[in-house]
Amino acid sequence: AQKCVDLGRHESAIQACLLVTRADPLRESAHRLIARAHAARGNHAQALGQLNRYADLLRQEIGIAPSGLVVDLRRELLSAVEE
């Protein structure tokens, strides 16, 4: 999926990662990649929504906050929206 993003095949990356998250809903790397692919397509609201849903899932399922990588990506996306 990362290779798809690197090649500009964002929809393919999103679909591949969605398959992963269906099988393993807590797979952080897949959620981050979905968000990055949405952002690369200019869909920052979808990217932020993906990260927010993942953070909610973590809290509900295992009672933890998202990792620093997720928090940093969210900040990066918010900054891009504000510019």
PDB file of C-alpha atoms in Angstrom:
ATOM      1  CA  ALA A   1       0.000   0.000   0.000  1.00  0.00           C
ATOM      2  CA  GLN A   2       2.868   2.398   0.734  1.00  0.00           C
ATOM      3  CA  LYS A   3       4.217   1.755  -2.738  1.00  0.00           C
ATOM      4  CA  CYS A   4       0.809   2.682  -4.180  1.00  0.00           C
ATOM      5  CA  VAL A   5       0.921   6.006  -2.331  1.00  0.00           C
ATOM      6  CA  ASP A   6       4.470   6.585  -3.532  1.00  0.00           C
ATOM      7  CA  LEU A   7       3.321   5.951  -7.112  1.00  0.00           C
ATOM      8  CA  GLY A   8       0.302   8.237  -6.771  1.00  0.00           C
ATOM      9  CA  ARG A   9      -2.166   5.346  -6.760  1.00  0.00           C
ATOM     10  CA  HIS A  10      -3.984   6.675  -3.733  1.00  0.00           C
ATOM     11  CA  GLU A  11      -7.309   4.912  -4.244  1.00  0.00           C
ATOM     12  CA  SER A  12      -5.526   1.558  -4.544  1.00  0.00           C
ATOM     13  CA  ALA A  13      -3.657   2.284  -1.313  1.00  0.00           C
ATOM     14  CA  ILE A  14      -6.882   3.210   0.475  1.00  0.00           C
ATOM     15  CA  GLN A  15      -8.643   0.057  -0.693  1.00  0.00           C
ATOM     16  CA  ALA A  16      -5.711  -2.167   0.301  1.00  0.00           C
ATOM     17  CA  CYS A  17      -5.527  -0.604   3.742  1.00  0.00           C
ATOM     18  CA  LEU A  18      -9.274  -0.870   4.246  1.00  0.00           C
ATOM     19  CA  LEU A  19      -8.958  -4.621   3.693  1.00  0.00           C
ATOM     20  CA  VAL A  20      -6.224  -4.715   6.331  1.00  0.00           C
ATOM     21  CA  THR A  21      -8.286  -2.726   8.849  1.00  0.00           C
ATOM     22  CA  ARG A  22     -11.261  -5.034   8.339  1.00  0.00           C
ATOM     23  CA  ALA A  23      -9.076  -7.992   9.276  1.00  0.00           C
ATOM     24  CA  ASP A  24      -7.152  -6.134  11.990  1.00  0.00           C
ATOM     25  CA  PRO A  25      -9.059  -3.019  13.099  1.00  0.00           C
ATOM     26  CA  LEU A  26      -6.279  -1.846  15.422  1.00  0.00           C
ATOM     27  CA  ARG A  27      -3.494  -1.900  12.792  1.00  0.00           C
ATOM     28  CA  GLU A  28      -2.162   1.623  13.196  1.00  0.00           C
ATOM     29  CA  SER A  29       0.030   1.664  10.112  1.00  0.00           C
ATOM     30  CA  ALA A  30      -2.966   0.981   7.868  1.00  0.00           C
ATOM     31  CA  HIS A  31      -4.990   3.802   9.419  1.00  0.00           C
ATOM     32  CA  ARG A  32      -2.095   6.225   9.016  1.00  0.00           C
ATOM     33  CA  LEU A  33      -1.611   5.228   5.398  1.00  0.00           C
ATOM     34  CA  ILE A  34      -5.314   5.684   4.647  1.00  0.00           C
ATOM     35  CA  ALA A  35      -5.092   9.176   6.125  1.00  0.00           C
ATOM     36  CA  ARG A  36      -1.961  10.002   4.109  1.00  0.00           C
ATOM     37  CA  ALA A  37      -3.565   8.767   0.892  1.00  0.00           C
ATOM     38  CA  HIS A  38      -6.684  10.870   1.492  1.00  0.00           C
ATOM     39  CA  ALA A  39      -4.521  13.909   2.228  1.00  0.00           C
ATOM     40  CA  ALA A  40      -2.468  13.346  -0.919  1.00  0.00           C
ATOM     41  CA  ARG A  41      -5.721  13.528  -2.881  1.00  0.00           C
ATOM     42  CA  GLY A  42      -6.576  16.805  -1.147  1.00  0.00           C
ATOM     43  CA  ASN A  43      -9.232  15.227   1.070  1.00  0.00           C
ATOM     44  CA  HIS A  44      -8.007  16.507   4.397  1.00  0.00           C
ATOM     45  CA  ALA A  45     -11.383  16.155   6.113  1.00  0.00           C
ATOM     46  CA  GLN A  46     -11.469  12.457   5.221  1.00  0.00           C
ATOM     47  CA  ALA A  47      -7.884  12.054   6.391  1.00  0.00           C
ATOM     48  CA  LEU A  48      -8.643  13.674   9.738  1.00  0.00           C
ATOM     49  CA  GLY A  49     -11.856  11.677  10.047  1.00  0.00           C
ATOM     50  CA  GLN A  50      -9.900   8.440   9.581  1.00  0.00           C
ATOM     51  CA  LEU A  51      -7.478   9.357  12.348  1.00  0.00           C
ATOM     52  CA  ASN A  52     -10.289  10.455  14.656  1.00  0.00           C
ATOM     53  CA  ARG A  53     -12.185   7.187  14.116  1.00  0.00           C
ATOM     54  CA  TYR A  54      -9.003   5.249  14.836  1.00  0.00           C
ATOM     55  CA  ALA A  55      -8.393   7.202  18.051  1.00  0.00           C
ATOM     56  CA  ASP A  56     -11.985   6.537  19.144  1.00  0.00           C
ATOM     57  CA  LEU A  57     -11.584   2.838  18.376  1.00  0.00           C
ATOM     58  CA  LEU A  58      -8.413   2.625  20.461  1.00  0.00           C
ATOM     59  CA  ARG A  59     -10.104   4.272  23.424  1.00  0.00           C
ATOM     60  CA  GLN A  60     -13.197   2.061  23.183  1.00  0.00           C
ATOM     61  CA  GLU A  61     -11.433  -1.234  22.531  1.00  0.00           C
ATOM     62  CA  ILE A  62      -8.330  -1.083  24.704  1.00  0.00           C
ATOM     63  CA  GLY A  63      -8.474   2.206  26.571  1.00  0.00           C
ATOM     64  CA  ILE A  64      -5.371   3.846  25.150  1.00  0.00           C
ATOM     65  CA  ALA A  65      -4.599   7.024  23.244  1.00  0.00           C
ATOM     66  CA  PRO A  66      -3.101   6.958  19.753  1.00  0.00           C
ATOM     67  CA  SER A  67       0.663   6.849  19.337  1.00  0.00           C
ATOM     68  CA  GLY A  68       2.854   9.861  18.804  1.00  0.00           C
ATOM     69  CA  LEU A  69       2.994   9.041  15.085  1.00  0.00           C
ATOM     70  CA  VAL A  70      -0.782   9.388  14.818  1.00  0.00           C
ATOM     71  CA  VAL A  71      -0.798  12.569  16.887  1.00  0.00           C
ATOM     72  CA  ASP A  72       1.977  14.070  14.739  1.00  0.00           C
ATOM     73  CA  LEU A  73       0.178  13.158  11.510  1.00  0.00           C
ATOM     74  CA  ARG A  74      -3.028  14.732  12.814  1.00  0.00           C
ATOM     75  CA  ARG A  75      -1.127  17.936  13.640  1.00  0.00           C
ATOM     76  CA  GLU A  76       0.467  17.912  10.175  1.00  0.00           C
ATOM     77  CA  LEU A  77      -2.946  17.541   8.527  1.00  0.00           C
ATOM     78  CA  LEU A  78      -4.523  20.262  10.657  1.00  0.00           C
ATOM     79  CA  SER A  79      -1.651  22.571   9.811  1.00  0.00           C
ATOM     80  CA  ALA A  80      -2.139  21.913   6.089  1.00  0.00           C
ATOM     81  CA  VAL A  81      -5.846  22.727   6.370  1.00  0.00           C
ATOM     82  CA  GLU A  82      -5.141  25.995   8.174  1.00  0.00           C
ATOM     83  CA  GLU A  83      -2.701  27.198   5.516  1.00  0.00           C
TER      84      GLU A  83
END
